[in-house]
CSV table of N, CA and C and ligand atoms in Angstrom, one decimal:
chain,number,residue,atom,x,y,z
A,298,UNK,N,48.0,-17.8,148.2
A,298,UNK,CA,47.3,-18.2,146.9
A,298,UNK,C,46.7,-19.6,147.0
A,299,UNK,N,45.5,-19.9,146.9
A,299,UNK,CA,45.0,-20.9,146.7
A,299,UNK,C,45.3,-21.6,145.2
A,300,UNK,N,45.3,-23.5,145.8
A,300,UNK,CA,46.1,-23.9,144.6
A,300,UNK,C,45.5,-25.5,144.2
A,301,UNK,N,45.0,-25.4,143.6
A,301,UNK,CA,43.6,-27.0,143.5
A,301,UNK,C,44.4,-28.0,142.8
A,302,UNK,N,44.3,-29.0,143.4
A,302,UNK,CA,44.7,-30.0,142.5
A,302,UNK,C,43.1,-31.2,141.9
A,303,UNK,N,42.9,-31.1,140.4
A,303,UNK,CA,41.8,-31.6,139.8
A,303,UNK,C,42.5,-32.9,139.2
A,304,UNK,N,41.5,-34.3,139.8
A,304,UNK,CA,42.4,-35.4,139.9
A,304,UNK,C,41.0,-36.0,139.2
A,305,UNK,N,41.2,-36.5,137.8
A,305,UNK,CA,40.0,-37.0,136.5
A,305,UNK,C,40.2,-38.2,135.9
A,306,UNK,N,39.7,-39.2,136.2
A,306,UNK,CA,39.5,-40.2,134.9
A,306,UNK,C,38.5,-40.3,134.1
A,307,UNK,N,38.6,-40.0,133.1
A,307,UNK,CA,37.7,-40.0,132.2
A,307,UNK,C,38.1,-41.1,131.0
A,308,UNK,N,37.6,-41.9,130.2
A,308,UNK,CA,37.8,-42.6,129.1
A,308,UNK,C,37.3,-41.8,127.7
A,309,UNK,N,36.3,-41.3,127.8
A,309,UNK,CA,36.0,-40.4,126.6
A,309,UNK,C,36.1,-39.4,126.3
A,310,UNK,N,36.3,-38.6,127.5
A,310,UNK,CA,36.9,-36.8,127.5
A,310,UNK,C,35.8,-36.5,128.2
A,311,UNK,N,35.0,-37.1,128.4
A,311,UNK,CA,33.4,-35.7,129.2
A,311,UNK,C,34.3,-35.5,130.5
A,312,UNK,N,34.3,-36.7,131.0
A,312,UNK,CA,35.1,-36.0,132.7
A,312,UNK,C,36.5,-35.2,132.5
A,313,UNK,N,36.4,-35.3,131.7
A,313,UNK,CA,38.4,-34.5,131.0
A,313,UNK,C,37.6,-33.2,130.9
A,314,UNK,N,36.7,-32.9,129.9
A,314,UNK,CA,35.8,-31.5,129.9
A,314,UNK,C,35.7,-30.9,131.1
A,315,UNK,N,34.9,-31.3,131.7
A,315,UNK,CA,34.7,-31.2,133.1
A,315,UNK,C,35.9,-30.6,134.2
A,316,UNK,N,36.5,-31.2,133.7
A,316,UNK,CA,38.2,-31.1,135.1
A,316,UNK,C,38.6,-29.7,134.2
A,317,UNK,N,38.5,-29.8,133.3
A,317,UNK,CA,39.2,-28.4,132.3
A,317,UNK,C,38.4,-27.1,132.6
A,318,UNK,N,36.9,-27.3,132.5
A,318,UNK,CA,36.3,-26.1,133.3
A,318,UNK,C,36.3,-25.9,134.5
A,319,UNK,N,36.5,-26.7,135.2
A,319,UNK,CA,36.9,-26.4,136.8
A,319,UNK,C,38.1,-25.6,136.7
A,320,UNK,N,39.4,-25.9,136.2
A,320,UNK,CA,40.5,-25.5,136.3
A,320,UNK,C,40.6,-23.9,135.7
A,321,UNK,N,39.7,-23.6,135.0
A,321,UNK,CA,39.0,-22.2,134.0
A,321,UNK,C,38.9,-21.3,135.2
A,322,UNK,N,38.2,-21.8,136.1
A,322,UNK,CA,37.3,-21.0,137.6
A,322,UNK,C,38.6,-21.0,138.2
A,323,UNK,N,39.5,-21.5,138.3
A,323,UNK,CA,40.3,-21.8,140.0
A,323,UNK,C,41.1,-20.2,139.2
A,324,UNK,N,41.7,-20.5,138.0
A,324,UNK,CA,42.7,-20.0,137.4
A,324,UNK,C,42.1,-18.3,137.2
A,325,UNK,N,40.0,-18.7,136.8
A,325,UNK,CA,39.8,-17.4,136.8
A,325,UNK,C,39.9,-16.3,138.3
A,326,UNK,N,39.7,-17.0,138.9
A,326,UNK,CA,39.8,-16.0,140.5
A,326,UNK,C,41.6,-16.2,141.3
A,327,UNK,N,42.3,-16.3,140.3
A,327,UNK,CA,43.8,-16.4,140.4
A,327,UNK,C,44.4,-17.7,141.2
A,328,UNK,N,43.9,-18.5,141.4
A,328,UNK,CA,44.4,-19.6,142.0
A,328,UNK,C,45.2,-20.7,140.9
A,329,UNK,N,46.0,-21.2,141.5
A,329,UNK,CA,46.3,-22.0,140.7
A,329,UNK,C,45.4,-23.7,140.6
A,330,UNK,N,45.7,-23.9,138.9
A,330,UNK,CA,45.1,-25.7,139.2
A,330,UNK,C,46.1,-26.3,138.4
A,331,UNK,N,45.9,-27.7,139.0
A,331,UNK,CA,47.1,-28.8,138.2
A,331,UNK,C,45.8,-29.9,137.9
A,332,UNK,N,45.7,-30.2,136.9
A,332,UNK,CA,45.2,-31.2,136.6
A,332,UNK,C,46.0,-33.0,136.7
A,333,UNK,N,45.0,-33.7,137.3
A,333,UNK,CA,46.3,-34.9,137.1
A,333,UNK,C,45.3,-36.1,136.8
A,334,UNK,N,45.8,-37.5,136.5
A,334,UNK,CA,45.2,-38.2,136.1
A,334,UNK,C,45.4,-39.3,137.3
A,335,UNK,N,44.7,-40.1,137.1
A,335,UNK,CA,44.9,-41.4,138.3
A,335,UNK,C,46.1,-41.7,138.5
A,336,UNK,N,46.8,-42.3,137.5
A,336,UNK,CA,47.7,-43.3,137.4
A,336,UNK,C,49.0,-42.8,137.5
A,337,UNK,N,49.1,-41.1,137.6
A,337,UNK,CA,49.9,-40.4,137.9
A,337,UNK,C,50.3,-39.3,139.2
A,338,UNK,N,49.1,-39.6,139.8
A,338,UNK,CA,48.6,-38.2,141.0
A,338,UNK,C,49.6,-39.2,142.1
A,339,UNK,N,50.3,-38.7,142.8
A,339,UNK,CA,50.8,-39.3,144.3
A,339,UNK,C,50.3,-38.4,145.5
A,340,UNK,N,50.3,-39.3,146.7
A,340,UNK,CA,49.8,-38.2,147.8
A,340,UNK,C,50.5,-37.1,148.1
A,341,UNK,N,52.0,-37.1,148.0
A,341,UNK,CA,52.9,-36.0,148.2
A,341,UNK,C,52.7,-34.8,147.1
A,342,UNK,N,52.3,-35.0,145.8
A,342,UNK,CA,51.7,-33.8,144.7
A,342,UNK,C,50.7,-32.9,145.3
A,343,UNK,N,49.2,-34.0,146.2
A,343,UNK,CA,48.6,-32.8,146.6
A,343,UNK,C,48.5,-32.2,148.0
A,344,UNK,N,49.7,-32.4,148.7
A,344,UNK,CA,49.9,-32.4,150.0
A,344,UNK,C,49.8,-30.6,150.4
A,345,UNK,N,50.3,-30.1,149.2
A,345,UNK,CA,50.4,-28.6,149.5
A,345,UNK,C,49.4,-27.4,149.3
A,346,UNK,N,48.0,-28.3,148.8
A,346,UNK,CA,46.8,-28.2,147.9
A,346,UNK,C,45.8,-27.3,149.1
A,347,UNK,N,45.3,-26.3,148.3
A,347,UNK,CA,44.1,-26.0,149.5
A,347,UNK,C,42.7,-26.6,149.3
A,348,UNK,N,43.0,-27.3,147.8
A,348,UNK,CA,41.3,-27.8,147.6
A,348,UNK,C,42.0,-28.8,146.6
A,349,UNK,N,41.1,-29.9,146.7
A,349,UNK,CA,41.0,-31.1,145.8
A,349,UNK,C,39.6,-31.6,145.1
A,350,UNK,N,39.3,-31.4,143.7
A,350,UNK,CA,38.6,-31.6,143.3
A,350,UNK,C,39.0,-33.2,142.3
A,351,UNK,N,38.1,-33.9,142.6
A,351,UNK,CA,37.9,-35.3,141.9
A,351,UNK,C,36.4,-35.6,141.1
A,352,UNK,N,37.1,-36.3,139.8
A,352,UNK,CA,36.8,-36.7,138.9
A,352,UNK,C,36.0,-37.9,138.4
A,353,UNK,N,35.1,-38.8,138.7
A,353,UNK,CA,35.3,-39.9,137.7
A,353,UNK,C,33.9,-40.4,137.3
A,354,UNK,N,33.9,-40.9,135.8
A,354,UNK,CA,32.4,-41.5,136.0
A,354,UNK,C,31.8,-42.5,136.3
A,355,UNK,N,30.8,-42.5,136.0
A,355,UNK,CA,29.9,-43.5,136.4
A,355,UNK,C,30.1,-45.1,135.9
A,356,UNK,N,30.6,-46.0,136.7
A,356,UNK,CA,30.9,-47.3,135.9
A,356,UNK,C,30.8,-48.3,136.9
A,357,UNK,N,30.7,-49.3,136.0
A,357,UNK,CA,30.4,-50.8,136.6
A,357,UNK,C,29.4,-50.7,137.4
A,358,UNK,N,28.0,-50.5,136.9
A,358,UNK,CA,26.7,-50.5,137.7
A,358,UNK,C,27.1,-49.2,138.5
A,359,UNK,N,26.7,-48.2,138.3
A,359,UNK,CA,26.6,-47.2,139.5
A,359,UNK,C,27.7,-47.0,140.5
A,360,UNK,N,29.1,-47.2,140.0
A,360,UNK,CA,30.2,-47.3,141.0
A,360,UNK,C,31.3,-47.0,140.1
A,361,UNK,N,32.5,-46.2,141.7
A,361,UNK,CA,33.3,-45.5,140.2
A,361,UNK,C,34.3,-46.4,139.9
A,362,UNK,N,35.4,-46.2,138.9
A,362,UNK,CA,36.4,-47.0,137.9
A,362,UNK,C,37.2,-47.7,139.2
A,363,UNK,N,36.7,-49.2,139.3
A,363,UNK,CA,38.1,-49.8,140.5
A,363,UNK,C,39.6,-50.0,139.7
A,364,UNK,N,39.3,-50.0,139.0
A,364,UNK,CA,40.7,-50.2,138.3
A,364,UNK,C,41.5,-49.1,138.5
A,365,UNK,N,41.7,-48.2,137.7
A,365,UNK,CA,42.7,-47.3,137.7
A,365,UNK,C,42.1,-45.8,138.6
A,366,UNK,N,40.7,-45.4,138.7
A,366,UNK,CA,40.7,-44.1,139.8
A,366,UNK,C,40.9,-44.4,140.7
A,367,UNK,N,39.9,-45.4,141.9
A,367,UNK,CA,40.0,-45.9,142.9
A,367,UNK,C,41.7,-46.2,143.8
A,368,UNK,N,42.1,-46.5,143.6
A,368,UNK,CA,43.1,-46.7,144.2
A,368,UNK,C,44.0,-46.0,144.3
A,369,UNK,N,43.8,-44.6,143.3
A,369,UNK,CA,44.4,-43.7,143.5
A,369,UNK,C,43.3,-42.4,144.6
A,370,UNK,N,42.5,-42.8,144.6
A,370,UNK,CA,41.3,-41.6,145.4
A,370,UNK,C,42.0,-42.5,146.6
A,371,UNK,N,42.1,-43.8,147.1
A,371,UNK,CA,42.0,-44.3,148.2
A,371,UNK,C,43.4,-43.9,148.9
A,372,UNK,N,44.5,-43.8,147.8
A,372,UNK,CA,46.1,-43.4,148.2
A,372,UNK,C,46.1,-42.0,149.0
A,373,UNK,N,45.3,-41.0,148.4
A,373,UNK,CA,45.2,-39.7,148.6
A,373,UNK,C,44.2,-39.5,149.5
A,374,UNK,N,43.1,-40.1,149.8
A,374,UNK,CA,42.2,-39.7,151.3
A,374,UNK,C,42.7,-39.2,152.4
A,375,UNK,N,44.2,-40.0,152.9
A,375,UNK,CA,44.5,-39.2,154.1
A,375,UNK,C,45.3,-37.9,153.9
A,376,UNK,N,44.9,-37.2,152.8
A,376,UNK,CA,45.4,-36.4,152.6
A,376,UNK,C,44.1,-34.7,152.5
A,377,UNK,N,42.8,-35.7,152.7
A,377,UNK,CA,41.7,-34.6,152.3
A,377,UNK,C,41.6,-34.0,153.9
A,378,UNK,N,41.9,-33.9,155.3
A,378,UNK,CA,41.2,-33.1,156.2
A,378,UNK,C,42.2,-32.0,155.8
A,379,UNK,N,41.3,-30.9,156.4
A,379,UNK,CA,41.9,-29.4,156.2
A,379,UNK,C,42.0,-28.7,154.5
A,380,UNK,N,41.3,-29.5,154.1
A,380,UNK,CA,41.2,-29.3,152.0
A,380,UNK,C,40.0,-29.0,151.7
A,381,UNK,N,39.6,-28.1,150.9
A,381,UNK,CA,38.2,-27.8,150.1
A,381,UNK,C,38.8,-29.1,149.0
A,382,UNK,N,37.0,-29.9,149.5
A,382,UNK,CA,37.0,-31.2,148.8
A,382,UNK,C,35.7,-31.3,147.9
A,383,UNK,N,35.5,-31.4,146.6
A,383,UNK,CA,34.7,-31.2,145.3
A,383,UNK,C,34.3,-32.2,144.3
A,384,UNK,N,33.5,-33.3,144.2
A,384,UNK,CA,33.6,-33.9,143.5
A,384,UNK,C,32.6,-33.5,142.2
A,385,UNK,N,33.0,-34.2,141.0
A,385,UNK,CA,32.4,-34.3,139.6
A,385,UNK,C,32.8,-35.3,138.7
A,386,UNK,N,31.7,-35.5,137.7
A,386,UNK,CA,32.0,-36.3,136.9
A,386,UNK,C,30.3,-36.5,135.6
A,387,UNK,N,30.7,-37.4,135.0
A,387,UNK,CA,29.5,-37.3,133.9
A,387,UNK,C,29.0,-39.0,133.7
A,388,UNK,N,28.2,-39.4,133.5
A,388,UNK,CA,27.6,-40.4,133.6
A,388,UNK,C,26.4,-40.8,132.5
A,389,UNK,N,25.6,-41.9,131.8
A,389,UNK,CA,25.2,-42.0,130.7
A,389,UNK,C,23.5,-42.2,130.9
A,390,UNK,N,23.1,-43.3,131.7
A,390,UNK,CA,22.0,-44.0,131.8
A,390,UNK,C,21.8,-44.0,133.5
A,391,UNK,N,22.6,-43.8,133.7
A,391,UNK,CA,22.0,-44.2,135.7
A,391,UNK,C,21.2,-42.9,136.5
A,392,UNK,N,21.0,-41.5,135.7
A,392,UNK,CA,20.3,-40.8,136.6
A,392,UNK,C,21.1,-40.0,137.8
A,393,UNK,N,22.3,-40.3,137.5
A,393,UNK,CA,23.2,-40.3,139.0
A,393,UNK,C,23.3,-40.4,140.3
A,394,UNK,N,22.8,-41.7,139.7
A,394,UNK,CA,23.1,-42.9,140.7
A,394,UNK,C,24.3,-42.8,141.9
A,395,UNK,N,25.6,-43.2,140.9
A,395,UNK,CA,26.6,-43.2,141.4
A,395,UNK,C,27.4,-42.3,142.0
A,396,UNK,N,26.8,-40.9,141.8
A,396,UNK,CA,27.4,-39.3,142.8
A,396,UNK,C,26.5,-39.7,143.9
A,397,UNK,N,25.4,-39.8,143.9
A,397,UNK,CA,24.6,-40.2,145.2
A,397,UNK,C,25.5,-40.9,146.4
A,398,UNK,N,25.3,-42.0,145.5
A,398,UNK,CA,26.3,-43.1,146.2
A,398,UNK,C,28.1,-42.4,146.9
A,399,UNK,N,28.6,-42.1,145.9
A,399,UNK,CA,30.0,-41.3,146.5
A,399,UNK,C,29.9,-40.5,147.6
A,400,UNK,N,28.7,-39.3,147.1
A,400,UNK,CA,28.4,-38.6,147.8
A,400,UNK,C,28.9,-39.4,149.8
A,401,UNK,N,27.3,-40.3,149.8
A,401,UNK,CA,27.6,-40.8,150.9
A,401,UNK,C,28.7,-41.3,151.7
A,402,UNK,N,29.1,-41.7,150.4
A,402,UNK,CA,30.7,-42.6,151.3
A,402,UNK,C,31.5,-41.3,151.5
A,403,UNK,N,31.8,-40.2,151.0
A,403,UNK,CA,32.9,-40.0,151.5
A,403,UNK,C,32.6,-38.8,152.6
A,404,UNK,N,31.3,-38.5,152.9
A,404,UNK,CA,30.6,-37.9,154.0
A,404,UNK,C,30.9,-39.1,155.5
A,405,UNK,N,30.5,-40.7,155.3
A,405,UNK,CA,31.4,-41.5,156.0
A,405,UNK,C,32.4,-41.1,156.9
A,406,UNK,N,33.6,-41.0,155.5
A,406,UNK,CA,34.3,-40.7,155.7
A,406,UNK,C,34.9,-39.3,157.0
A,407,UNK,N,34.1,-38.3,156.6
A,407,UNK,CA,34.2,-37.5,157.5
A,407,UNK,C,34.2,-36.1,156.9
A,408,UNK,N,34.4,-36.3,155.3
A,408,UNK,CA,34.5,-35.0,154.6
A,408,UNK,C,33.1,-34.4,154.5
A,409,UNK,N,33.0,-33.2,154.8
A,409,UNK,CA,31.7,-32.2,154.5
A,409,UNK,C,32.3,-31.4,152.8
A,410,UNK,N,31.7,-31.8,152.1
A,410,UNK,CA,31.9,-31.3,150.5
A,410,UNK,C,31.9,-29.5,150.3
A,411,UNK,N,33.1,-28.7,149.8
A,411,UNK,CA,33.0,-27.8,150.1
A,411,UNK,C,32.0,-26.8,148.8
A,412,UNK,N,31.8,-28.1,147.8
A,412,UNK,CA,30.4,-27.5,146.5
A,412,UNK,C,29.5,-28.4,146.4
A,413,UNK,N,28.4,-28.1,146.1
A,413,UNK,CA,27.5,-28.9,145.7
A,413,UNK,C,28.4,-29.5,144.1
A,414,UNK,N,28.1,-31.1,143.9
A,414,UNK,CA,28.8,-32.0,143.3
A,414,UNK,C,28.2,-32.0,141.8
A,415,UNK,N,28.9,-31.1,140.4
A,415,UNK,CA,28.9,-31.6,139.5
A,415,UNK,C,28.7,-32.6,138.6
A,416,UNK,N,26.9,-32.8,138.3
A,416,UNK,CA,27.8,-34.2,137.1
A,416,UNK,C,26.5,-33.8,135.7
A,417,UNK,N,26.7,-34.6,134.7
A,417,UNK,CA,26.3,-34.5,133.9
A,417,UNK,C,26.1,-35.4,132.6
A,418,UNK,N,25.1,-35.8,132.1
A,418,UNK,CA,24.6,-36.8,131.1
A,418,UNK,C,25.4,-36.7,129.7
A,419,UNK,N,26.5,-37.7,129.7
A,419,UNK,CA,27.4,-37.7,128.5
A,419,UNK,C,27.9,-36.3,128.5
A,420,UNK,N,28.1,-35.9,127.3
A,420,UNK,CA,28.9,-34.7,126.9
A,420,UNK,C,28.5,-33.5,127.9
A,421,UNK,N,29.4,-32.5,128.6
A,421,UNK,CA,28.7,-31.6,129.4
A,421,UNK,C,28.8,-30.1,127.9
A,422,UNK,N,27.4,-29.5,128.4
A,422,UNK,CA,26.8,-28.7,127.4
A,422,UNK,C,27.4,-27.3,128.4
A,423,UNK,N,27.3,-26.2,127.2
A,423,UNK,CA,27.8,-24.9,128.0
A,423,UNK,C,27.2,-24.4,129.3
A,424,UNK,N,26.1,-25.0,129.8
A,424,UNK,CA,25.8,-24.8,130.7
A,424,UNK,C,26.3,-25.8,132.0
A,425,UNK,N,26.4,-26.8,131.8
A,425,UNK,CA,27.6,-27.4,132.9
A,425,UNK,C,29.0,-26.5,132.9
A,426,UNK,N,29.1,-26.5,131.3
A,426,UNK,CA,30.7,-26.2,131.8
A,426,UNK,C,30.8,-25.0,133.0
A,427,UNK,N,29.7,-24.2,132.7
A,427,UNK,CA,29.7,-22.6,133.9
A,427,UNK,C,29.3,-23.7,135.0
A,428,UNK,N,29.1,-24.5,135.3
A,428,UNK,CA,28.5,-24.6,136.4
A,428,UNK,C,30.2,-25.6,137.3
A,429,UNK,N,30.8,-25.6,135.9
A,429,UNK,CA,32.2,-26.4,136.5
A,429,UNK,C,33.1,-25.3,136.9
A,430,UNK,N,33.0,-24.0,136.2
A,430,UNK,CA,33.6,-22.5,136.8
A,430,UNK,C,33.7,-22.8,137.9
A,431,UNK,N,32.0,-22.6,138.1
A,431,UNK,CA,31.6,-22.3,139.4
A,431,UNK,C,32.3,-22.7,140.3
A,432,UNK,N,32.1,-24.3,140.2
A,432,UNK,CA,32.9,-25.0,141.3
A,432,UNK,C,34.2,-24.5,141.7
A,433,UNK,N,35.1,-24.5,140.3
A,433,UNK,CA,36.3,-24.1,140.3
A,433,UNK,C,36.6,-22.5,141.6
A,434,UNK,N,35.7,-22.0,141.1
A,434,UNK,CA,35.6,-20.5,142.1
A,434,UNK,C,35.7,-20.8,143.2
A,435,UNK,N,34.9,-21.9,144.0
A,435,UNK,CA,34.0,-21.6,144.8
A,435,UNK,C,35.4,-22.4,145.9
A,436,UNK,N,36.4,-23.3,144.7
A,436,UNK,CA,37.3,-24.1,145.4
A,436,UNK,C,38.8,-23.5,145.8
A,437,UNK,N,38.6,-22.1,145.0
A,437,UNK,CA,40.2,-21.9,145.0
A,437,UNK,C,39.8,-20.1,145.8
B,535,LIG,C1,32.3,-49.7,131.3
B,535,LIG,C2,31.3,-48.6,131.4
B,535,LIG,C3,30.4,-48.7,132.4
B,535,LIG,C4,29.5,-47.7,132.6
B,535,LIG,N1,28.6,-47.7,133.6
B,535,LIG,C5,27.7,-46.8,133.8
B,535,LIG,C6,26.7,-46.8,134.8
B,535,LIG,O1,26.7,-47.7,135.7
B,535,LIG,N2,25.8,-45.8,134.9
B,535,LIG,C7,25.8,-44.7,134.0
B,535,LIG,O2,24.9,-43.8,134.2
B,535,LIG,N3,26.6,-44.7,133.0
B,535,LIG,C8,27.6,-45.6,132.9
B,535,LIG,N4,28.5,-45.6,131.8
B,535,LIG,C9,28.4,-44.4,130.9
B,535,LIG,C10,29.5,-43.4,131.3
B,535,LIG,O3,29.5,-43.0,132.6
B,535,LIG,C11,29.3,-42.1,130.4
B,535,LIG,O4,29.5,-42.5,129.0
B,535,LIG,C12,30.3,-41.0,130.7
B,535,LIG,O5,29.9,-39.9,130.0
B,535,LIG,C13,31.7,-41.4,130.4
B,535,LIG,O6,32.6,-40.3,130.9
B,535,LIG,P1,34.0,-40.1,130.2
B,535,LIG,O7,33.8,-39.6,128.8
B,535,LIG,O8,34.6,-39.1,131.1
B,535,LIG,O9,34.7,-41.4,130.2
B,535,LIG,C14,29.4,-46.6,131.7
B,535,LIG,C15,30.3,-46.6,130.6
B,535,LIG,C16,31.3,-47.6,130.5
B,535,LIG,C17,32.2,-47.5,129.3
């Protein structure tokens, strides 16, 4: 059984929306999801994961949260080969900018993304949320 671990910072809930409709999809095609937040996700939680979907918005100019996501996306990297890897999140004014940007880096890195990447302008509308299913499906 496939078993996703959805790792979200959000401050206002849109990226929290978001992580919740993904988790809808994994759970609808029987997989399991665990939702976790930064400040509580360790590498050993998603070590047993077949897919990792991440979360965060758009901040500090076009770049995501250094404070509290980052350091936890950075803990858990050596943890993404061999993982369906998914990123999403929501963002206000930049156009999404900063998925662009992620995008690249963590292609960099080495990961080929196993969804096209989720994001959306403030609050996500019922049609993101299907489009967060989606992902969720497409991950578990
Ligand atoms: C400190 C801060 C910085 C932000 N920087 C950006 C930005 O650079 N580009 C952008 O499009 N939106 C930016 N935003 C808007 C948020 O990305 C947007 O409100 C998003 O929906 C917040 O998601 P959340 O509810 O999951 O926290 C910023 C918001 C805050 C509070």
């Amino acid at each position: 059984m496939s078993k996703v671990a959805i790792i979200y910072y959000s401050q206002t809930g849109n990226t929290k929306a978001m992580a919740e409709g993904i988790a809808e999809g994994v759970r609808a095609n029987g997989g399991e999801a665990i939702l976790y937040i930064p400040q509580e996700v360790k590498p050993y939680m998603v070590r047993d994961c077949t897919g990792i979907a991440l979360g965060c918005p758009a901040m500090r100019f076009e770049q995501l949260d250094d404070d509290i996501f980052e350091p936890a996306y950075e803990s858990i990297k050596p943890e993404f080969p061999g993982k369906k890897i998914a990123l999403f999140g929501s963002y206000g004014w930049g156009g999404g900018e900063w998925m662009r940007t992620w995008e690249e880096e963590i292609a960099k890195e080495g990961v080929q993304l196993a969804a096209e990447s989720v994001i959306c302008c403030e609050t996500p509308n019922s049609e993101v949320m299907e489009e967060c299913r989606q992902l969720g499906k497409k991950l578990s």
